[in-house]
Short mmCIF file of C-alpha atoms in Angstrom, two decimals:
data_model
loop_
_atom_site.label_atom_id
_atom_site.label_comp_id
_atom_site.label_asym_id
_atom_site.label_seq_id
_atom_site.Cartn_x
_atom_site.Cartn_y
_atom_site.Cartn_z
CA UNK A 1 -23.08 21.14 -30.52
CA UNK A 2 -26.47 21.81 -28.86
CA UNK A 3 -26.43 22.53 -25.13
CA UNK A 4 -27.86 19.90 -22.85
CA UNK A 5 -29.81 22.35 -20.70
CA UNK A 6 -31.96 24.92 -22.46
CA UNK A 7 -31.83 28.48 -21.03
CA UNK A 8 -34.96 29.76 -19.29
CA UNK A 9 -36.55 33.21 -19.34
CA UNK A 10 -34.03 35.98 -19.88
CA UNK A 11 -33.22 38.51 -17.18
CA UNK A 12 -34.37 41.39 -19.40
CA UNK A 13 -37.83 39.87 -19.73
CA UNK A 14 -38.04 39.33 -15.99
CA UNK A 15 -37.02 42.95 -15.32
CA UNK A 16 -39.59 44.25 -17.81
CA UNK A 17 -42.32 42.13 -16.24
CA UNK A 18 -41.41 43.33 -12.73
CA UNK A 19 -41.54 46.99 -13.85
CA UNK A 20 -44.95 46.51 -15.48
CA UNK A 21 -46.35 44.84 -12.34
CA UNK A 22 -44.91 47.58 -10.10
CA UNK A 23 -46.50 50.35 -12.17
CA UNK A 24 -49.84 48.49 -12.20
CA UNK A 25 -49.78 48.14 -8.40
CA UNK A 26 -48.93 51.84 -7.95
CA UNK A 27 -51.84 52.87 -10.16
CA UNK A 28 -54.31 50.54 -8.42
CA UNK A 29 -53.06 51.27 -4.89
CA UNK A 30 -55.91 53.60 -3.89
CA UNK A 31 -58.47 51.10 -5.19
CA UNK A 32 -57.15 48.37 -2.92
CA UNK A 33 -58.08 50.18 0.33
CA UNK A 34 -61.51 48.46 0.64
CA UNK A 35 -59.81 45.12 0.05
CA UNK A 36 -57.28 45.86 2.78
CA UNK A 37 -60.04 46.81 5.23
CA UNK A 38 -61.96 43.62 4.45
CA UNK A 39 -58.85 41.51 4.87
CA UNK A 40 -58.11 43.27 8.16
CA UNK A 41 -61.61 42.46 9.40
CA UNK A 42 -61.20 38.84 8.29
CA UNK A 43 -57.85 38.41 10.05
CA UNK A 44 -58.93 40.21 13.25
CA UNK A 45 -59.87 36.89 14.97
CA UNK A 46 -56.38 35.60 14.15
CA UNK A 47 -54.87 38.62 15.87
CA UNK A 48 -56.95 37.94 18.95
CA UNK A 49 -55.91 34.28 18.80
CA UNK A 50 -52.24 35.27 18.53
CA UNK A 51 -52.55 37.37 21.70
CA UNK A 52 -53.95 34.43 23.71
CA UNK A 53 -50.51 32.97 24.68
CA UNK A 54 -49.37 36.35 25.98
CA UNK A 55 -52.58 36.79 27.96
CA UNK A 56 -52.23 33.27 29.38
CA UNK A 57 -48.62 33.95 30.36
CA UNK A 58 -49.61 37.19 32.08
CA UNK A 59 -52.40 35.41 33.93
CA UNK A 60 -50.07 32.65 35.11
CA UNK A 61 -47.40 35.13 36.25
CA UNK A 62 -49.99 37.09 38.21
CA UNK A 63 -51.37 33.88 39.75
CA UNK A 64 -47.95 32.77 40.98
CA UNK A 65 -46.95 36.17 42.37
CA UNK A 66 -45.59 35.93 45.91
CA UNK A 67 -47.22 37.55 48.90
CA UNK A 68 -44.22 39.81 49.48
CA UNK A 69 -44.39 41.16 45.91
CA UNK A 70 -48.08 41.94 46.30
CA UNK A 71 -47.40 43.64 49.63
CA UNK A 72 -44.68 45.81 48.07
CA UNK A 73 -46.92 46.70 45.16
CA UNK A 74 -49.74 47.59 47.53
CA UNK A 75 -47.42 49.81 49.55
CA UNK A 76 -46.19 51.56 46.42
CA UNK A 77 -49.74 52.06 45.16
CA UNK A 78 -50.75 53.58 48.48
CA UNK A 79 -47.82 55.97 48.30
CA UNK A 80 -48.74 56.97 44.76
CA UNK A 81 -52.36 57.41 45.80
CA UNK A 82 -51.34 59.83 48.53
CA UNK A 83 -49.21 61.80 46.07
CA UNK A 84 -52.01 61.91 43.52
CA UNK A 85 -54.52 62.99 46.17
CA UNK A 86 -52.25 65.88 47.09
CA UNK A 87 -51.92 66.85 43.43
CA UNK A 88 -55.67 66.63 42.94
CA UNK A 89 -56.20 69.01 45.82
CA UNK A 90 -53.85 71.53 44.20
CA UNK A 91 -55.44 71.00 40.79
CA UNK A 92 -58.90 71.59 42.24
CA UNK A 93 -57.74 74.96 43.53
CA UNK A 94 -56.23 75.76 40.11
CA UNK A 95 -59.44 74.66 38.38
CA UNK A 96 -61.54 76.97 40.50
CA UNK A 97 -59.14 79.84 39.89
CA UNK A 98 -59.17 79.09 36.16
CA UNK A 99 -62.97 79.15 36.11
CA UNK A 100 -62.99 82.54 37.81
CA UNK A 101 -60.48 83.93 35.31
CA UNK A 102 -62.50 82.55 32.38
CA UNK A 103 -65.61 84.12 33.80
CA UNK A 104 -63.81 87.46 33.94
CA UNK A 105 -62.55 87.08 30.37
CA UNK A 106 -65.85 85.80 29.05
CA UNK A 107 -64.18 82.68 27.64
CA UNK A 108 -66.11 79.39 27.45
CA UNK A 109 -64.88 76.53 29.59
CA UNK A 110 -63.52 73.39 27.96
CA UNK A 111 -65.69 70.31 28.29
CA UNK A 112 -64.14 66.97 29.12
CA UNK A 113 -64.15 64.51 26.25
CA UNK A 114 -65.15 60.86 26.19
CA UNK A 115 -62.35 58.35 26.64
CA UNK A 116 -61.89 54.59 26.26
CA UNK A 117 -59.07 52.26 27.30
CA UNK A 118 -57.66 50.01 24.55
CA UNK A 119 -55.05 47.26 24.53
CA UNK A 120 -52.25 46.80 21.99
CA UNK A 121 -52.63 43.56 20.04
CA UNK A 122 -49.79 43.86 17.54
CA UNK A 123 -46.67 45.97 16.98
CA UNK A 124 -45.40 46.73 13.48
CA UNK A 125 -42.40 44.67 12.42
CA UNK A 126 -41.68 46.99 9.49
CA UNK A 127 -38.63 49.14 10.38
CA UNK A 128 -39.84 51.91 8.03
CA UNK A 129 -43.29 52.33 9.63
CA UNK A 130 -44.19 52.74 13.29
CA UNK A 131 -47.69 51.62 14.16
CA UNK A 132 -49.59 49.40 16.58
CA UNK A 133 -52.92 47.56 16.33
CA UNK A 134 -55.58 48.07 19.03
CA UNK A 135 -58.43 45.79 20.11
CA UNK A 136 -61.17 48.33 19.30
CA UNK A 137 -62.57 49.24 15.90
CA UNK A 138 -65.57 50.81 14.23
CA UNK A 139 -67.91 48.69 16.36
CA UNK A 140 -66.68 50.66 19.39
CA UNK A 141 -66.97 54.01 17.61
CA UNK A 142 -63.27 54.42 16.71
CA UNK A 143 -62.71 56.69 13.70
CA UNK A 144 -59.81 57.62 11.43
CA UNK A 145 -57.84 60.57 12.82
CA UNK A 146 -58.74 59.85 16.45
CA UNK A 147 -56.02 60.92 18.93
CA UNK A 148 -54.40 58.28 21.13
CA UNK A 149 -52.50 58.94 24.38
CA UNK A 150 -51.11 56.94 27.29
CA UNK A 151 -50.31 57.75 30.91
CA UNK A 152 -47.28 59.91 29.97
CA UNK A 153 -48.28 61.71 26.79
CA UNK A 154 -49.38 61.55 23.15
CA UNK A 155 -48.88 58.23 21.36
CA UNK A 156 -50.23 58.93 17.87
CA UNK A 157 -53.46 58.85 15.88
CA UNK A 158 -55.72 56.26 14.27
CA UNK A 159 -55.08 55.85 10.53
CA UNK A 160 -57.08 52.70 9.68
CA UNK A 161 -60.21 51.18 11.22
CA UNK A 162 -61.76 47.75 10.73
CA UNK A 163 -64.72 46.14 12.46
CA UNK A 164 -62.93 45.03 15.63
CA UNK A 165 -59.42 46.49 15.39
CA UNK A 166 -57.75 49.77 14.49
CA UNK A 167 -54.27 50.79 13.44
CA UNK A 168 -52.48 53.66 15.21
CA UNK A 169 -49.63 55.57 13.57
CA UNK A 170 -47.08 56.52 16.22
CA UNK A 171 -45.81 60.10 16.42
CA UNK A 172 -42.25 58.82 15.80
CA UNK A 173 -43.13 57.72 12.26
CA UNK A 174 -41.48 59.78 9.52
CA UNK A 175 -44.87 60.60 7.97
CA UNK A 176 -46.39 61.95 11.21
CA UNK A 177 -46.56 65.65 12.04
CA UNK A 178 -48.08 67.23 15.14
CA UNK A 179 -48.67 70.95 15.96
CA UNK A 180 -47.17 71.69 19.38
CA UNK A 181 -46.36 74.66 21.55
CA UNK A 182 -43.79 75.37 24.24
CA UNK A 183 -45.40 75.73 27.66
CA UNK A 184 -42.81 78.26 28.80
CA UNK A 185 -43.50 80.92 26.17
CA UNK A 186 -46.35 79.57 23.96
CA UNK A 187 -44.17 79.42 20.82
CA UNK A 188 -45.94 77.24 18.24
CA UNK A 189 -43.99 74.65 16.23
CA UNK A 190 -44.54 71.39 14.35
CA UNK A 191 -43.06 68.14 15.67
CA UNK A 192 -42.17 65.52 13.03
CA UNK A 193 -41.18 61.90 13.42
CA UNK A 194 -37.65 60.77 12.59
CA UNK A 195 -38.12 57.01 12.37
CA UNK A 196 -36.62 56.56 15.86
CA UNK A 197 -38.93 55.61 18.71
CA UNK A 198 -37.14 57.85 21.23
CA UNK A 199 -36.66 60.93 19.06
CA UNK A 200 -38.69 63.53 17.17
CA UNK A 201 -37.54 66.75 15.57
CA UNK A 202 -38.75 70.32 15.19
CA UNK A 203 -38.10 71.50 11.65
CA UNK A 204 -37.67 75.01 10.27
CA UNK A 205 -36.98 76.58 13.67
CA UNK A 206 -35.39 80.01 13.29
CA UNK A 207 -32.19 80.65 15.22
CA UNK A 208 -33.85 83.57 16.98
CA UNK A 209 -36.63 81.36 18.40
CA UNK A 210 -36.65 81.23 22.18
CA UNK A 211 -36.32 77.49 22.74
CA UNK A 212 -34.15 75.78 25.37
CA UNK A 213 -33.15 72.29 26.39
CA UNK A 214 -35.71 70.93 28.81
CA UNK A 215 -38.70 72.84 27.42
CA UNK A 216 -41.96 70.89 27.55
CA UNK A 217 -43.91 70.52 24.30
CA UNK A 218 -47.68 70.08 24.47
CA UNK A 219 -50.37 69.85 21.81
CA UNK A 220 -51.43 73.28 20.56
CA UNK A 221 -54.94 72.29 19.45
CA UNK A 222 -54.39 73.58 15.90
CA UNK A 223 -55.79 71.45 13.12
CA UNK A 224 -58.78 70.23 15.18
CA UNK A 225 -57.18 66.81 15.58
CA UNK A 226 -55.53 66.65 19.04
CA UNK A 227 -57.06 68.45 22.04
CA UNK A 228 -54.98 71.25 23.48
CA UNK A 229 -52.65 70.71 26.43
CA UNK A 230 -51.62 67.04 26.17
CA UNK A 231 -47.84 66.57 26.79
CA UNK A 232 -45.89 65.41 23.75
CA UNK A 233 -42.13 65.58 24.29
CA UNK A 234 -39.28 67.38 26.03
CA UNK A 235 -36.55 69.24 24.15
CA UNK A 236 -33.24 67.38 24.38
CA UNK A 237 -30.91 69.25 22.02
CA UNK A 238 -30.74 72.63 20.26
CA UNK A 239 -27.95 73.05 17.69
CA UNK A 240 -27.20 76.24 15.77
CA UNK A 241 -24.52 76.02 13.08
CA UNK A 242 -22.89 78.84 11.14
CA UNK A 243 -24.19 79.11 7.60
CA UNK A 244 -27.48 77.41 8.44
CA UNK A 245 -30.71 79.42 8.44
CA UNK A 246 -32.48 77.17 10.92
CA UNK A 247 -31.59 75.50 14.19
CA UNK A 248 -31.66 71.73 14.61
CA UNK A 249 -33.97 70.86 17.50
CA UNK A 250 -34.58 67.31 18.71
CA UNK A 251 -36.93 66.19 21.46
CA UNK A 252 -37.73 62.95 23.26
CA UNK A 253 -41.36 61.73 23.37
CA UNK A 254 -42.77 61.41 26.87
CA UNK A 255 -44.78 58.31 25.95
CA UNK A 256 -42.84 55.04 26.09
CA UNK A 257 -43.47 54.12 22.45
CA UNK A 258 -41.27 51.01 22.59
CA UNK A 259 -43.25 49.33 25.38
CA UNK A 260 -46.81 50.62 25.30
CA UNK A 261 -49.52 48.09 26.16
CA UNK A 262 -52.58 50.10 27.20
CA UNK A 263 -53.58 53.38 25.58
CA UNK A 264 -56.46 55.82 25.80
CA UNK A 265 -58.72 56.66 22.85
CA UNK A 266 -60.07 60.22 23.03
CA UNK A 267 -63.21 61.61 21.42
CA UNK A 268 -63.44 65.38 20.81
CA UNK A 269 -65.84 67.40 22.91
CA UNK A 270 -69.04 68.67 21.23
CA UNK A 271 -67.80 72.28 21.24
CA UNK A 272 -64.45 71.51 19.61
CA UNK A 273 -65.74 71.96 16.07
CA UNK A 274 -64.55 68.51 14.96
CA UNK A 275 -67.04 66.67 12.70
CA UNK A 276 -67.07 62.94 13.37
CA UNK A 277 -67.91 60.36 10.70
CA UNK A 278 -71.09 58.34 11.08
CA UNK A 279 -70.32 55.71 13.66
CA UNK A 280 -72.53 52.99 15.20
CA UNK A 281 -73.65 53.35 18.79
CA UNK A 282 -71.15 51.98 21.27
CA UNK A 283 -72.35 48.73 22.91
CA UNK A 284 -73.06 48.77 26.60
CA UNK A 285 -70.21 46.34 27.24
CA UNK A 286 -67.68 48.88 26.03
CA UNK A 287 -68.79 51.51 28.55
CA UNK A 288 -67.10 49.59 31.32
CA UNK A 289 -63.77 50.62 29.78
CA UNK A 290 -64.51 54.33 29.80
CA UNK A 291 -62.54 56.24 32.39
CA UNK A 292 -62.84 59.79 33.65
CA UNK A 293 -65.80 60.48 31.40
CA UNK A 294 -67.74 63.68 31.85
CA UNK A 295 -71.46 64.23 31.79
CA UNK A 296 -71.46 63.95 28.03
CA UNK A 297 -69.20 60.87 28.07
CA UNK A 298 -72.12 58.45 27.78
CA UNK A 299 -73.19 59.84 24.40
CA UNK A 300 -71.97 58.12 21.27
CA UNK A 301 -69.38 59.98 19.20
CA UNK A 302 -71.81 60.37 16.33
CA UNK A 303 -74.33 62.32 18.42
CA UNK A 304 -72.25 65.33 19.46
CA UNK A 305 -74.99 66.69 21.81
CA UNK A 306 -76.05 65.82 25.34
CA UNK A 307 -78.77 66.62 27.80
CA UNK A 308 -76.56 69.25 29.45
CA UNK A 309 -75.80 71.06 26.20
CA UNK A 310 -78.13 74.02 25.57
CA UNK A 311 -80.11 73.73 22.35
CA UNK A 312 -80.22 76.63 19.91
CA UNK A 313 -83.30 78.82 20.21
CA UNK A 314 -85.32 79.33 17.04
CA UNK A 315 -86.91 82.75 16.86
CA UNK A 316 -90.42 83.11 15.50
CA UNK A 317 -89.13 85.29 12.67
CA UNK A 318 -87.12 82.34 11.35
CA UNK A 319 -90.29 80.37 10.71
CA UNK A 320 -92.11 83.07 8.74
CA UNK A 321 -92.25 82.32 5.02
CA UNK A 322 -90.86 85.03 2.77
CA UNK A 323 -92.04 85.92 -0.74
CA UNK A 324 -90.41 83.98 -3.54
CA UNK A 325 -89.12 87.16 -5.17
CA UNK A 326 -87.18 88.21 -2.11
CA UNK A 327 -83.55 87.16 -2.00
CA UNK A 328 -81.83 86.55 1.26
CA UNK A 329 -78.12 87.46 1.45
CA UNK A 330 -75.84 84.57 2.43
CA UNK A 331 -74.95 84.32 6.08
CA UNK A 332 -71.39 85.16 7.03
CA UNK A 333 -69.67 82.65 9.27
CA UNK A 334 -67.62 84.21 12.02
CA UNK A 335 -64.63 82.26 13.43
CA UNK A 336 -63.51 83.20 16.86
#
């Protein structure tokens, strides 16, 4: 007796087809990056459109704020301003003392870098990846690998750039690693993400390492990616177990990664040794977002020089032509 309903495609054929498609996508993954960037540029207006309801809600809530709330906020801001003014006075004294010590040691002073405020448009919904999307892209001079911070500490770094948006990988992501040092004793370590927004870990820490609960971790400046001295996290737990060669050290990021809205994009200073990719000149409208810029802050990130930076002097001997038979030994680069 023939069955009424004929069977469809077998499960073995479906499994074989799925495996073939998976292998093909893995092989062609690196070739799809330009397509992803083009799609990101195409869907950027949709991201802006999706953020309109939130912006409208924020505007309405601010419009209907009561007079008492504004008075309390003003009072709190005045109090914070007084505290910050007092701290600035102390920091000015420390800056002058630091300059005198650097002059004695013959060490060059660090130049302030250019900065730009950016707003978070989208937060990743993927539980296995921690990233956010910002409202600035290559048109504003943003580049891959650019460090991102907020008011409390390091947030992460830019990993993908489109025309008007950029994607920032948070330091809590499992694929993110950051060279840090302990401010108390200058011990250098590497902080890795754990997949939890409120926790990072320090791997391969020897039991004899002088590290304590409460130690502040800041960027060490190694790797020429993050400037030195930005706060990263605070050590929360140090566990040493018998039979284990290394201690288990966990820390809590200082930046509120679960509720960030505004962040700061940082460009390296010209003397940092970081080579920036070719970027278009930043439009004049974007300069209104730049805060605490130095004298070189108005230069585009692709220029790397300013009017205050001394130009190298070319000696007359360098312009004299040498005979063709003479060989010049290669110059030796000295890293300090």
